[in-house]
Amino acid sequence: DAKTTQPNSMESNEEEPVHLPCNHSTISGTDYIHWYRQLPSQGPEYVIHGLTSNVNNRMASLAIAEDRKSSTLILHRATLRDAAVYYCILRPPWGGATNKLIFGTGTLLAVQP
Amino acid sequence: DTEVTQTPKHLVMGMTNKKSLKCEQHMGHRAMYWYKQKAKKPPELMFVYSYEKLSINESVPSRFSPECPNSSLLNLHLHALQPEDSALYLCASSQPGRSNTGELFFGEGSRLTVL
């Protein structure tokens, strides 16, 4: 399974942008890059995913390097409710024994008021 | 309805007990998952069901026995557990198929304590 590397923790101030990096140098050509976050005492929740192009949704933006060996999750204006563990995950395309989502260690984001 | 419901939320059991964790979703998803999460660690995949058939078992000890009686329900039967099995057990579901995003929807988990 391809691995991801993330900083253990990051800090941000409220209402400022946050850039959460992820390295995935062993990514295969068909792996999707998924981001999930886990708020305290909750199950993980989907944030965003992409394959090659940058992606935006209501929660965040995902910037993917041209060689796909790294990506960055961007929270445009952090709020206190964004304090969570953020996981960057490589997901193979659906099929057979590859129907799995393997979590790495994640980044614990602290947001200061 | 975009919820995955897990029951019970908390469970305390002895090492000789038999108990079950239950997971339910009504989103029409045909893939369901069990993950185990220890404190301050990422979730670890245990089992994957695809169209009600077990497709992945990540070498989980036989004291954990999954069951998928229909497309909406997923159970995890527990027997002769050890104290180190105490953890948060997370259920998730997704819609399989290459045309789908592969987004997993997680429940809030069942917190298990083995005495």
PDB file of N, CA and C in Angstrom, chain A residues 1 30 32 34 36-38 41-47 49 85 87 89 91-106 108, chain B residues 30-31 33 35 37 41-45 48-51 55-56 58 88 90 94-98 100-109 111:
ATOM      1  N   ASP A   1       0.850  -1.195   0.000  1.00  0.00           N
ATOM      2  CA  ASP A   1       0.000   0.000   0.000  1.00  0.00           C
ATOM      3  C   ASP A   1       0.881   1.239   0.000  1.00  0.00           C
ATOM      4  N   THR A  30      -2.841   5.560 -10.737  1.00  0.00           N
ATOM      5  CA  THR A  30      -4.299   5.451 -10.611  1.00  0.00           C
ATOM      6  C   THR A  30      -4.807   5.731  -9.205  1.00  0.00           C
ATOM      7  N   TYR A  32      -6.152   7.735  -6.145  1.00  0.00           N
ATOM      8  CA  TYR A  32      -6.788   8.999  -5.814  1.00  0.00           C
ATOM      9  C   TYR A  32      -6.218   9.511  -4.483  1.00  0.00           C
ATOM     10  N   HIS A  34      -7.211  11.286  -1.180  1.00  0.00           N
ATOM     11  CA  HIS A  34      -8.377  11.613  -0.355  1.00  0.00           C
ATOM     12  C   HIS A  34      -7.925  12.293   0.920  1.00  0.00           C
ATOM     13  N   TYR A  36      -9.520  13.194   4.779  1.00  0.00           N
ATOM     14  CA  TYR A  36     -10.571  13.066   5.777  1.00  0.00           C
ATOM     15  C   TYR A  36     -10.130  13.831   7.019  1.00  0.00           C
ATOM     16  N   ARG A  37     -11.093  14.179   7.851  1.00  0.00           N
ATOM     17  CA  ARG A  37     -10.734  14.749   9.141  1.00  0.00           C
ATOM     18  C   ARG A  37     -11.568  14.079  10.218  1.00  0.00           C
ATOM     19  N   GLN A  38     -11.006  14.077  11.411  1.00  0.00           N
ATOM     20  CA  GLN A  38     -11.695  13.466  12.543  1.00  0.00           C
ATOM     21  C   GLN A  38     -11.735  14.462  13.685  1.00  0.00           C
ATOM     22  N   SER A  41     -14.027  12.905  19.410  1.00  0.00           N
ATOM     23  CA  SER A  41     -15.171  12.055  19.756  1.00  0.00           C
ATOM     24  C   SER A  41     -16.121  11.795  18.593  1.00  0.00           C
ATOM     25  N   GLN A  42     -15.618  11.879  17.375  1.00  0.00           N
ATOM     26  CA  GLN A  42     -16.449  11.572  16.214  1.00  0.00           C
ATOM     27  C   GLN A  42     -15.717  10.634  15.267  1.00  0.00           C
ATOM     28  N   GLY A  43     -16.475  10.030  14.349  1.00  0.00           N
ATOM     29  CA  GLY A  43     -15.842   9.257  13.290  1.00  0.00           C
ATOM     30  C   GLY A  43     -15.251  10.186  12.249  1.00  0.00           C
ATOM     31  N   PRO A  44     -14.336   9.672  11.432  1.00  0.00           N
ATOM     32  CA  PRO A  44     -13.767  10.509  10.359  1.00  0.00           C
ATOM     33  C   PRO A  44     -14.852  10.979   9.405  1.00  0.00           C
ATOM     34  N   GLU A  45     -14.618  12.149   8.803  1.00  0.00           N
ATOM     35  CA  GLU A  45     -15.531  12.636   7.775  1.00  0.00           C
ATOM     36  C   GLU A  45     -14.742  13.045   6.543  1.00  0.00           C
ATOM     37  N   TYR A  46     -15.330  12.785   5.415  1.00  0.00           N
ATOM     38  CA  TYR A  46     -14.716  13.108   4.128  1.00  0.00           C
ATOM     39  C   TYR A  46     -14.580  14.613   3.973  1.00  0.00           C
ATOM     40  N   VAL A  47     -13.430  15.039   3.453  1.00  0.00           N
ATOM     41  CA  VAL A  47     -13.238  16.463   3.190  1.00  0.00           C
ATOM     42  C   VAL A  47     -13.212  16.738   1.693  1.00  0.00           C
ATOM     43  N   HIS A  49     -11.324  15.104  -2.361  1.00  0.00           N
ATOM     44  CA  HIS A  49     -10.418  14.187  -3.017  1.00  0.00           C
ATOM     45  C   HIS A  49     -10.101  14.693  -4.422  1.00  0.00           C
ATOM     46  N   VAL A  85      -7.974  16.058  13.607  1.00  0.00           N
ATOM     47  CA  VAL A  85      -6.871  15.342  12.957  1.00  0.00           C
ATOM     48  C   VAL A  85      -7.224  15.213  11.477  1.00  0.00           C
ATOM     49  N   TYR A  87      -6.360  13.594   7.850  1.00  0.00           N
ATOM     50  CA  TYR A  87      -5.693  12.439   7.259  1.00  0.00           C
ATOM     51  C   TYR A  87      -5.636  12.579   5.738  1.00  0.00           C
ATOM     52  N   ILE A  89      -4.887  10.359   2.475  1.00  0.00           N
ATOM     53  CA  ILE A  89      -4.954   8.925   2.202  1.00  0.00           C
ATOM     54  C   ILE A  89      -4.912   8.697   0.697  1.00  0.00           C
ATOM     55  N   ARG A  91      -6.053   6.321  -2.250  1.00  0.00           N
ATOM     56  CA  ARG A  91      -7.055   5.290  -2.465  1.00  0.00           C
ATOM     57  C   ARG A  91      -6.921   4.727  -3.872  1.00  0.00           C
ATOM     58  N   PRO A  92      -6.669   3.417  -3.970  1.00  0.00           N
ATOM     59  CA  PRO A  92      -6.633   2.810  -5.295  1.00  0.00           C
ATOM     60  C   PRO A  92      -8.018   2.853  -5.920  1.00  0.00           C
ATOM     61  N   PRO A  93      -8.120   2.772  -7.225  1.00  0.00           N
ATOM     62  CA  PRO A  93      -9.446   2.705  -7.842  1.00  0.00           C
ATOM     63  C   PRO A  93     -10.176   1.468  -7.381  1.00  0.00           C
ATOM     64  N   TRP A  94     -11.481   1.561  -7.338  1.00  0.00           N
ATOM     65  CA  TRP A  94     -12.307   0.483  -6.798  1.00  0.00           C
ATOM     66  C   TRP A  94     -12.109  -0.792  -7.599  1.00  0.00           C
ATOM     67  N   GLY A  95     -12.066  -1.899  -6.868  1.00  0.00           N
ATOM     68  CA  GLY A  95     -12.025  -3.183  -7.550  1.00  0.00           C
ATOM     69  C   GLY A  95     -11.238  -4.217  -6.787  1.00  0.00           C
ATOM     70  N   GLY A  96     -11.814  -5.381  -6.577  1.00  0.00           N
ATOM     71  CA  GLY A  96     -11.104  -6.516  -6.022  1.00  0.00           C
ATOM     72  C   GLY A  96     -10.519  -6.236  -4.659  1.00  0.00           C
ATOM     73  N   ALA A  97      -9.265  -6.615  -4.489  1.00  0.00           N
ATOM     74  CA  ALA A  97      -8.633  -6.508  -3.178  1.00  0.00           C
ATOM     75  C   ALA A  97      -8.204  -5.096  -2.852  1.00  0.00           C
ATOM     76  N   THR A  98      -8.494  -4.166  -3.731  1.00  0.00           N
ATOM     77  CA  THR A  98      -8.028  -2.801  -3.473  1.00  0.00           C
ATOM     78  C   THR A  98      -9.140  -1.923  -2.928  1.00  0.00           C
ATOM     79  N   ASN A  99     -10.191  -2.529  -2.404  1.00  0.00           N
ATOM     80  CA  ASN A  99     -11.289  -1.736  -1.875  1.00  0.00           C
ATOM     81  C   ASN A  99     -10.972  -1.251  -0.480  1.00  0.00           C
ATOM     82  N   LYS A 100      -9.824  -0.644  -0.297  1.00  0.00           N
ATOM     83  CA  LYS A 100      -9.507  -0.242   1.051  1.00  0.00           C
ATOM     84  C   LYS A 100      -9.022   1.190   1.144  1.00  0.00           C
ATOM     85  N   LEU A 101      -9.255   1.751   2.296  1.00  0.00           N
ATOM     86  CA  LEU A 101      -8.805   3.090   2.624  1.00  0.00           C
ATOM     87  C   LEU A 101      -7.910   2.922   3.851  1.00  0.00           C
ATOM     88  N   ILE A 102      -6.606   3.128   3.675  1.00  0.00           N
ATOM     89  CA  ILE A 102      -5.662   2.927   4.761  1.00  0.00           C
ATOM     90  C   ILE A 102      -5.228   4.289   5.284  1.00  0.00           C
ATOM     91  N   PHE A 103      -5.497   4.525   6.562  1.00  0.00           N
ATOM     92  CA  PHE A 103      -5.184   5.807   7.178  1.00  0.00           C
ATOM     93  C   PHE A 103      -3.715   5.865   7.581  1.00  0.00           C
ATOM     94  N   GLY A 104      -3.074   7.007   7.327  1.00  0.00           N
ATOM     95  CA  GLY A 104      -1.754   7.288   7.880  1.00  0.00           C
ATOM     96  C   GLY A 104      -1.908   7.925   9.246  1.00  0.00           C
ATOM     97  N   THR A 105      -0.826   8.496   9.749  1.00  0.00           N
ATOM     98  CA  THR A 105      -0.836   9.017  11.124  1.00  0.00           C
ATOM     99  C   THR A 105      -1.562  10.354  11.249  1.00  0.00           C
ATOM    100  N   GLY A 106      -1.686  11.113  10.163  1.00  0.00           N
ATOM    101  CA  GLY A 106      -2.465  12.350  10.195  1.00  0.00           C
ATOM    102  C   GLY A 106      -1.762  13.518  10.846  1.00  0.00           C
ATOM    103  N   LEU A 108      -2.520  16.694  13.482  1.00  0.00           N
ATOM    104  CA  LEU A 108      -3.411  17.290  14.472  1.00  0.00           C
ATOM    105  C   LEU A 108      -3.350  18.800  14.326  1.00  0.00           C
TER     106      LEU A 108
ATOM    107  N   ARG B  30     -23.295  -0.334  -1.058  1.00  0.00           N
ATOM    108  CA  ARG B  30     -23.106  -1.783  -1.124  1.00  0.00           C
ATOM    109  C   ARG B  30     -21.720  -2.204  -0.647  1.00  0.00           C
ATOM    110  N   ALA B  31     -20.969  -1.288  -0.052  1.00  0.00           N
ATOM    111  CA  ALA B  31     -19.695  -1.631   0.581  1.00  0.00           C
ATOM    112  C   ALA B  31     -19.748  -1.151   2.018  1.00  0.00           C
ATOM    113  N   TYR B  33     -17.631  -1.382   6.006  1.00  0.00           N
ATOM    114  CA  TYR B  33     -16.288  -1.538   6.564  1.00  0.00           C
ATOM    115  C   TYR B  33     -16.333  -1.542   8.087  1.00  0.00           C
ATOM    116  N   TYR B  35     -13.518  -0.658  11.108  1.00  0.00           N
ATOM    117  CA  TYR B  35     -12.206  -0.163  11.493  1.00  0.00           C
ATOM    118  C   TYR B  35     -12.101  -0.221  13.014  1.00  0.00           C
ATOM    119  N   GLN B  37      -9.929   1.651  16.201  1.00  0.00           N
ATOM    120  CA  GLN B  37      -9.103   2.810  16.496  1.00  0.00           C
ATOM    121  C   GLN B  37      -8.731   2.852  17.970  1.00  0.00           C
ATOM    122  N   LYS B  41      -4.395   7.100  17.843  1.00  0.00           N
ATOM    123  CA  LYS B  41      -3.879   6.404  16.682  1.00  0.00           C
ATOM    124  C   LYS B  41      -4.867   6.527  15.533  1.00  0.00           C
ATOM    125  N   PRO B  42      -4.413   6.326  14.281  1.00  0.00           N
ATOM    126  CA  PRO B  42      -5.366   6.357  13.170  1.00  0.00           C
ATOM    127  C   PRO B  42      -6.224   5.102  13.146  1.00  0.00           C
ATOM    128  N   PRO B  43      -7.374   5.163  12.484  1.00  0.00           N
ATOM    129  CA  PRO B  43      -8.193   3.953  12.327  1.00  0.00           C
ATOM    130  C   PRO B  43      -7.431   2.885  11.539  1.00  0.00           C
ATOM    131  N   GLU B  44      -7.612   1.626  11.964  1.00  0.00           N
ATOM    132  CA  GLU B  44      -6.995   0.488  11.267  1.00  0.00           C
ATOM    133  C   GLU B  44      -8.100  -0.346  10.635  1.00  0.00           C
ATOM    134  N   LEU B  45      -7.943  -0.631   9.354  1.00  0.00           N
ATOM    135  CA  LEU B  45      -8.952  -1.422   8.660  1.00  0.00           C
ATOM    136  C   LEU B  45      -8.963  -2.846   9.196  1.00  0.00           C
ATOM    137  N   VAL B  48     -13.732  -5.594   5.069  1.00  0.00           N
ATOM    138  CA  VAL B  48     -14.506  -4.917   4.045  1.00  0.00           C
ATOM    139  C   VAL B  48     -15.509  -5.904   3.462  1.00  0.00           C
ATOM    140  N   TYR B  49     -16.776  -5.488   3.385  1.00  0.00           N
ATOM    141  CA  TYR B  49     -17.814  -6.249   2.700  1.00  0.00           C
ATOM    142  C   TYR B  49     -18.194  -5.513   1.432  1.00  0.00           C
ATOM    143  N   SER B  50     -18.285  -6.279   0.357  1.00  0.00           N
ATOM    144  CA  SER B  50     -18.701  -5.723  -0.918  1.00  0.00           C
ATOM    145  C   SER B  50     -19.864  -6.548  -1.434  1.00  0.00           C
ATOM    146  N   TYR B  51     -21.017  -5.917  -1.634  1.00  0.00           N
ATOM    147  CA  TYR B  51     -22.235  -6.626  -2.055  1.00  0.00           C
ATOM    148  C   TYR B  51     -22.508  -7.822  -1.144  1.00  0.00           C
ATOM    149  N   SER B  55     -14.866  -9.225   1.413  1.00  0.00           N
ATOM    150  CA  SER B  55     -13.852  -9.104   0.367  1.00  0.00           C
ATOM    151  C   SER B  55     -12.449  -8.872   0.931  1.00  0.00           C
ATOM    152  N   ILE B  56     -12.379  -8.330   2.132  1.00  0.00           N
ATOM    153  CA  ILE B  56     -11.075  -8.109   2.750  1.00  0.00           C
ATOM    154  C   ILE B  56     -11.153  -8.442   4.236  1.00  0.00           C
ATOM    155  N   GLU B  58      -8.268  -8.154   7.129  1.00  0.00           N
ATOM    156  CA  GLU B  58      -6.882  -7.746   7.347  1.00  0.00           C
ATOM    157  C   GLU B  58      -6.236  -8.564   8.465  1.00  0.00           C
ATOM    158  N   LEU B  88     -12.075   2.025  20.033  1.00  0.00           N
ATOM    159  CA  LEU B  88     -13.253   2.555  19.341  1.00  0.00           C
ATOM    160  C   LEU B  88     -13.400   1.769  18.035  1.00  0.00           C
ATOM    161  N   LEU B  90     -15.197   1.528  14.522  1.00  0.00           N
ATOM    162  CA  LEU B  90     -15.871   2.407  13.573  1.00  0.00           C
ATOM    163  C   LEU B  90     -16.412   1.604  12.403  1.00  0.00           C
ATOM    164  N   SER B  94     -19.753   2.841   1.772  1.00  0.00           N
ATOM    165  CA  SER B  94     -19.483   3.607   0.553  1.00  0.00           C
ATOM    166  C   SER B  94     -20.195   2.946  -0.613  1.00  0.00           C
ATOM    167  N   GLN B  95     -20.264   3.695  -1.707  1.00  0.00           N
ATOM    168  CA  GLN B  95     -20.863   3.143  -2.911  1.00  0.00           C
ATOM    169  C   GLN B  95     -19.735   2.631  -3.783  1.00  0.00           C
ATOM    170  N   PRO B  96     -19.680   1.338  -4.050  1.00  0.00           N
ATOM    171  CA  PRO B  96     -18.594   0.816  -4.876  1.00  0.00           C
ATOM    172  C   PRO B  96     -18.785   1.170  -6.338  1.00  0.00           C
ATOM    173  N   GLY B  97     -17.741   0.956  -7.100  1.00  0.00           N
ATOM    174  CA  GLY B  97     -17.817   1.216  -8.527  1.00  0.00           C
ATOM    175  C   GLY B  97     -16.874   2.313  -8.946  1.00  0.00           C
ATOM    176  N   ARG B  98     -16.299   2.147 -10.124  1.00  0.00           N
ATOM    177  CA  ARG B  98     -15.276   3.080 -10.582  1.00  0.00           C
ATOM    178  C   ARG B  98     -15.823   4.472 -10.849  1.00  0.00           C
ATOM    179  N   ASN B 100     -17.826   6.096  -8.968  1.00  0.00           N
ATOM    180  CA  ASN B 100     -18.157   6.799  -7.737  1.00  0.00           C
ATOM    181  C   ASN B 100     -16.907   7.376  -7.076  1.00  0.00           C
ATOM    182  N   THR B 101     -17.107   8.334  -6.173  1.00  0.00           N
ATOM    183  CA  THR B 101     -15.975   9.020  -5.555  1.00  0.00           C
ATOM    184  C   THR B 101     -15.227   8.137  -4.578  1.00  0.00           C
ATOM    185  N   GLY B 102     -15.881   7.096  -4.094  1.00  0.00           N
ATOM    186  CA  GLY B 102     -15.244   6.262  -3.094  1.00  0.00           C
ATOM    187  C   GLY B 102     -15.280   6.871  -1.714  1.00  0.00           C
ATOM    188  N   GLU B 103     -16.073   7.926  -1.547  1.00  0.00           N
ATOM    189  CA  GLU B 103     -16.179   8.567  -0.238  1.00  0.00           C
ATOM    190  C   GLU B 103     -16.760   7.595   0.774  1.00  0.00           C
ATOM    191  N   LEU B 104     -16.110   7.508   1.915  1.00  0.00           N
ATOM    192  CA  LEU B 104     -16.606   6.688   3.013  1.00  0.00           C
ATOM    193  C   LEU B 104     -17.403   7.548   3.976  1.00  0.00           C
ATOM    194  N   PHE B 105     -18.534   7.026   4.408  1.00  0.00           N
ATOM    195  CA  PHE B 105     -19.339   7.659   5.439  1.00  0.00           C
ATOM    196  C   PHE B 105     -19.156   6.837   6.719  1.00  0.00           C
ATOM    197  N   PHE B 106     -18.713   7.513   7.761  1.00  0.00           N
ATOM    198  CA  PHE B 106     -18.428   6.830   9.018  1.00  0.00           C
ATOM    199  C   PHE B 106     -19.527   7.079  10.041  1.00  0.00           C
ATOM    200  N   GLY B 107     -19.736   6.069  10.900  1.00  0.00           N
ATOM    201  CA  GLY B 107     -20.538   6.273  12.088  1.00  0.00           C
ATOM    202  C   GLY B 107     -19.689   6.898  13.185  1.00  0.00           C
ATOM    203  N   GLU B 108     -20.323   7.159  14.328  1.00  0.00           N
ATOM    204  CA  GLU B 108     -19.594   7.778  15.440  1.00  0.00           C
ATOM    205  C   GLU B 108     -18.799   6.761  16.253  1.00  0.00           C
ATOM    206  N   GLY B 109     -19.036   5.495  15.992  1.00  0.00           N
ATOM    207  CA  GLY B 109     -18.242   4.473  16.644  1.00  0.00           C
ATOM    208  C   GLY B 109     -18.897   3.874  17.873  1.00  0.00           C
ATOM    209  N   ARG B 111     -17.600   2.445  21.491  1.00  0.00           N
ATOM    210  CA  ARG B 111     -16.408   2.383  22.358  1.00  0.00           C
ATOM    211  C   ARG B 111     -16.498   1.133  23.216  1.00  0.00           C
TER     212      ARG B 111
END
